[in-house]
């Protein structure tokens, strides 16, 4: 892979060189690679096929989770979140000690490894919300909860420049990775002033299927706003809104 320099940037293929644009700039690479049929049949590429199978499984699992959290992710995701989540799902699958390589999956892996995953690398929950909070999952009742004691917003929330208001959002998700389905419920506070006035105690309860055996997730985030002439506008179109998985229960 080489970086294009100069005033004129090329796109397309000239001879054996392909020119293309990425987030990292205009790049160029030489065409090549191994025949796909050989990869699919040659015993020498057994490990490649196994890795490919598990990577594809990780991609599908990540898509299901993203779809489940779509309402919150509309304003709280960075441009490379999909690839980062897929990489995390690969680690979950690789932790499967039950199945053979190539057949490992999320269900038999360690979904708990996703705890702490930040969906927006530009605005992380861990560097935005300093108020103490407690997340919990009650598998019997299906209640996925977050509790936040009263706090002073200007002291306990690191907000981007221009912020006048904010709200706290959460979601409880039950995911069936095998059937690519989910149950989701989310909650949010009213839009609150980012000032020195203490908030009320915040308790959000998101309910999924009672006694579920599927992996359960609790996501927590913030949305920042700027008030202009009495109207609220999502600050910089949500570029700095954090959202993270704070509790994960991998299923039984």
Coordinates of C-alpha atoms in Angstrom, one line a residue:
X1 CA 0.0 0.0 0.0
X2 CA 1.4 3.4 -1.0
X3 CA 0.2 6.9 -0.4
X4 CA -0.6 9.1 -3.4
X5 CA 1.2 12.5 -3.5
X6 CA 0.8 15.5 -5.8
X7 CA -2.1 17.7 -6.9
X8 CA -4.0 15.2 -9.0
X9 CA -5.4 12.2 -7.1
X10 CA -6.3 9.1 -9.1
X11 CA -9.2 6.6 -8.7
X12 CA -9.5 3.3 -10.5
X13 CA -7.0 0.9 -12.0
X14 CA -4.1 1.5 -14.3
X15 CA -2.3 -1.7 -15.3
X16 CA -1.7 -3.7 -12.1
X17 CA -2.1 -0.6 -9.8
X18 CA -5.4 0.3 -8.2
X19 CA -5.9 3.8 -6.9
X20 CA -8.5 4.5 -4.2
X21 CA -9.5 6.9 -1.5
X22 CA -9.8 6.1 2.2
X23 CA -10.1 8.0 5.5
X24 CA -6.4 7.9 5.6
X25 CA -6.0 9.7 2.3
X26 CA -5.5 8.7 -1.4
X27 CA -3.7 5.3 -1.6
X28 CA -2.5 2.9 -4.3
X29 CA -1.8 -0.8 -4.2
X30 CA -0.7 -3.5 -6.7
X31 CA -3.3 -6.0 -7.8
X32 CA -2.6 -9.6 -6.9
X33 CA -3.6 -12.3 -4.5
X34 CA -4.3 -16.0 -4.4
X35 CA -7.0 -17.6 -6.5
X36 CA -10.3 -17.9 -4.5
X37 CA -10.9 -21.5 -5.5
X38 CA -7.5 -22.5 -4.2
X39 CA -8.3 -20.9 -0.8
X40 CA -11.6 -22.7 -0.7
X41 CA -10.1 -26.2 -1.4
X42 CA -6.4 -26.4 -0.8
X43 CA -5.6 -28.1 2.5
X44 CA -2.8 -25.6 3.0
X45 CA -5.4 -22.9 3.5
X46 CA -7.4 -24.7 6.2
X47 CA -6.5 -22.1 8.8
X48 CA -7.4 -19.3 6.4
X49 CA -10.8 -20.9 5.9
X50 CA -11.3 -21.3 9.7
X51 CA -10.3 -17.7 10.4
X52 CA -12.6 -16.5 7.6
X53 CA -15.6 -18.5 8.9
X54 CA -15.1 -17.0 12.4
X55 CA -14.5 -13.5 11.1
X56 CA -17.8 -13.7 9.2
X57 CA -19.6 -15.0 12.3
X58 CA -18.2 -12.0 14.2
X59 CA -19.4 -9.6 11.6
X60 CA -22.9 -11.0 11.7
X61 CA -22.9 -10.9 15.5
X62 CA -21.8 -7.3 15.5
X63 CA -24.5 -6.3 13.0
X64 CA -27.2 -7.8 15.2
X65 CA -26.0 -5.9 18.3
X66 CA -25.7 -2.7 16.3
X67 CA -29.2 -3.1 14.9
X68 CA -30.5 -3.7 18.4
X69 CA -28.9 -0.4 19.5
X70 CA -29.7 1.5 16.3
X71 CA -31.9 4.1 18.0
X72 CA -29.1 5.2 20.3
X73 CA -26.3 4.7 17.7
X74 CA -27.9 7.2 15.3
X75 CA -26.2 10.0 17.3
X76 CA -23.5 8.1 19.1
X77 CA -21.1 6.2 16.7
X78 CA -17.8 7.0 15.1
X79 CA -17.0 6.1 11.5
X80 CA -14.9 3.1 12.4
X81 CA -17.2 1.6 15.0
X82 CA -18.3 -1.3 12.8
X83 CA -14.7 -2.6 12.3
X84 CA -13.8 -2.0 16.0
X85 CA -16.9 -4.0 17.1
X86 CA -16.2 -6.8 14.7
X87 CA -12.6 -7.1 16.1
X88 CA -14.1 -7.2 19.6
X89 CA -16.5 -9.9 18.5
X90 CA -13.6 -11.9 17.1
X91 CA -12.1 -11.9 20.6
X92 CA -15.4 -13.1 22.1
X93 CA -15.5 -16.0 19.6
X94 CA -11.8 -16.9 20.1
X95 CA -12.6 -17.3 23.8
X96 CA -14.9 -20.2 23.0
X97 CA -13.3 -23.3 24.5
X98 CA -16.1 -25.7 23.6
X99 CA -16.0 -25.9 19.8
X100 CA -13.2 -26.6 17.4
X101 CA -11.5 -23.8 15.6
X102 CA -13.6 -22.6 12.7
X103 CA -16.8 -23.5 14.5
X104 CA -16.4 -21.3 17.6
X105 CA -19.2 -18.8 18.2
X106 CA -20.4 -15.9 20.3
X107 CA -22.8 -18.0 22.4
X108 CA -20.1 -20.4 23.6
X109 CA -17.5 -17.5 23.8
X110 CA -17.1 -14.8 26.4
X111 CA -19.6 -12.0 25.6
X112 CA -18.5 -10.4 28.8
X113 CA -15.4 -9.3 27.0
X114 CA -17.6 -6.6 25.3
X115 CA -18.1 -4.8 28.6
X116 CA -16.6 -1.4 28.4
X117 CA -16.9 -1.2 24.6
X118 CA -17.1 2.4 23.4
X119 CA -19.3 3.0 20.4
X120 CA -17.9 6.5 19.8
X121 CA -14.1 6.8 20.0
X122 CA -14.4 10.6 19.6
X123 CA -16.4 11.0 22.8
X124 CA -16.0 8.2 25.3
X125 CA -18.3 7.6 28.2
X126 CA -15.3 7.0 30.4
X127 CA -14.0 10.5 29.8
X128 CA -17.4 12.3 29.8
X129 CA -19.5 11.0 32.7
X130 CA -17.8 11.2 36.1
X131 CA -20.9 10.9 38.2
X132 CA -21.0 7.5 39.9
X133 CA -23.5 5.0 38.4
X134 CA -24.5 1.4 39.0
X135 CA -25.6 -0.9 36.2
X136 CA -27.3 -4.2 36.9
X137 CA -29.0 -7.1 35.1
X138 CA -31.7 -9.1 36.7
X139 CA -32.0 -12.2 34.5
X140 CA -35.1 -13.5 36.3
X141 CA -37.2 -10.4 36.0
X142 CA -35.6 -9.3 32.7
X143 CA -34.9 -5.8 34.2
X144 CA -31.8 -4.1 33.0
X145 CA -31.2 -1.1 35.1
X146 CA -28.9 1.9 35.7
X147 CA -29.0 4.0 38.9
X148 CA -27.3 7.4 39.2
X149 CA -27.4 9.4 42.4
X150 CA -28.0 13.2 42.3
X151 CA -25.0 15.1 40.9
X152 CA -23.9 18.5 39.7
X153 CA -23.8 18.4 35.9
X154 CA -21.1 21.1 35.4
X155 CA -18.8 19.2 37.9
X156 CA -19.5 15.6 36.9
X157 CA -19.9 15.8 33.1
X158 CA -17.1 16.8 30.8
X159 CA -19.0 18.4 27.9
X160 CA -17.7 19.7 24.6
X161 CA -17.5 23.4 24.0
X162 CA -20.9 25.0 23.3
X163 CA -22.9 22.6 25.4
X164 CA -25.8 24.1 27.3
X165 CA -27.9 20.9 27.9
X166 CA -27.6 17.2 28.0
X167 CA -29.6 14.0 28.6
X168 CA -28.7 10.5 29.8
X169 CA -29.8 7.6 27.7
X170 CA -29.7 3.8 28.4
X171 CA -30.8 0.6 26.7
X172 CA -31.3 -3.0 27.8
X173 CA -30.9 -5.6 25.0
X174 CA -31.4 -9.3 24.8
X175 CA -29.7 -10.8 21.7
X176 CA -30.3 -14.1 20.1
X177 CA -27.1 -14.3 17.9
X178 CA -28.0 -17.7 16.5
X179 CA -31.4 -16.5 15.0
X180 CA -30.1 -12.9 14.5
X181 CA -33.0 -11.4 16.6
X182 CA -33.2 -9.2 19.6
X183 CA -35.4 -7.6 22.3
X184 CA -34.6 -4.0 23.2
X185 CA -36.0 -1.3 25.4
X186 CA -34.4 2.1 26.0
X187 CA -35.0 5.1 28.3
X188 CA -33.9 8.7 28.5
X189 CA -34.1 11.6 30.9
X190 CA -35.6 14.9 29.9
X191 CA -33.1 17.4 28.4
X192 CA -31.3 18.8 31.4
X193 CA -29.4 22.0 31.9
X194 CA -25.6 21.6 32.0
X195 CA -25.1 23.9 35.0
X196 CA -24.5 23.9 38.8
X197 CA -28.0 22.7 39.6
X198 CA -28.1 19.2 41.1
X199 CA -30.1 16.6 39.2
X200 CA -32.7 14.4 40.6
X201 CA -31.8 10.8 41.3
X202 CA -31.9 8.9 38.0
X203 CA -33.3 5.4 37.8
X204 CA -33.8 3.8 34.3
X205 CA -35.3 0.4 34.0
X206 CA -35.3 -1.4 30.6
X207 CA -37.2 -4.7 30.4
X208 CA -36.5 -7.7 28.2
X209 CA -37.7 -11.3 28.4
X210 CA -37.9 -12.6 31.9
X211 CA -35.8 -15.8 32.5
X212 CA -34.0 -15.4 29.2
X213 CA -31.0 -17.6 28.5
X214 CA -29.6 -15.2 25.8
X215 CA -26.8 -12.7 26.2
X216 CA -28.0 -9.5 27.9
X217 CA -26.4 -6.0 27.5
X218 CA -26.7 -2.7 29.2
X219 CA -25.7 0.4 27.3
X220 CA -25.3 3.9 28.8
X221 CA -24.7 7.2 27.1
X222 CA -25.0 10.9 26.9
X223 CA -26.4 13.3 24.3
X224 CA -25.2 16.9 24.3
X225 CA -27.3 19.9 23.1
X226 CA -27.0 23.6 22.5
X227 CA -29.9 25.9 23.1
X228 CA -30.3 28.6 20.5
X229 CA -33.3 31.0 20.7
X230 CA -35.3 28.6 22.8
X231 CA -34.7 25.5 20.5
X232 CA -32.4 22.6 21.3
X233 CA -29.9 21.4 18.7
X234 CA -27.8 18.2 18.9
X235 CA -24.3 19.6 19.4
X236 CA -22.2 19.2 16.3
X237 CA -24.7 16.6 15.0
X238 CA -23.9 14.2 17.9
X239 CA -20.2 13.9 17.1
X240 CA -19.2 13.9 20.8
X241 CA -22.1 11.9 22.2
X242 CA -20.7 8.9 24.2
X243 CA -22.3 5.4 24.4
X244 CA -20.8 2.4 26.0
X245 CA -21.6 -1.1 27.1
X246 CA -21.4 -1.0 30.9
X247 CA -22.7 -4.4 31.9
X248 CA -22.8 -7.7 29.8
X249 CA -24.2 -11.0 30.9
X250 CA -23.3 -13.7 28.4
X251 CA -26.2 -16.0 28.9
X252 CA -26.8 -19.4 30.5

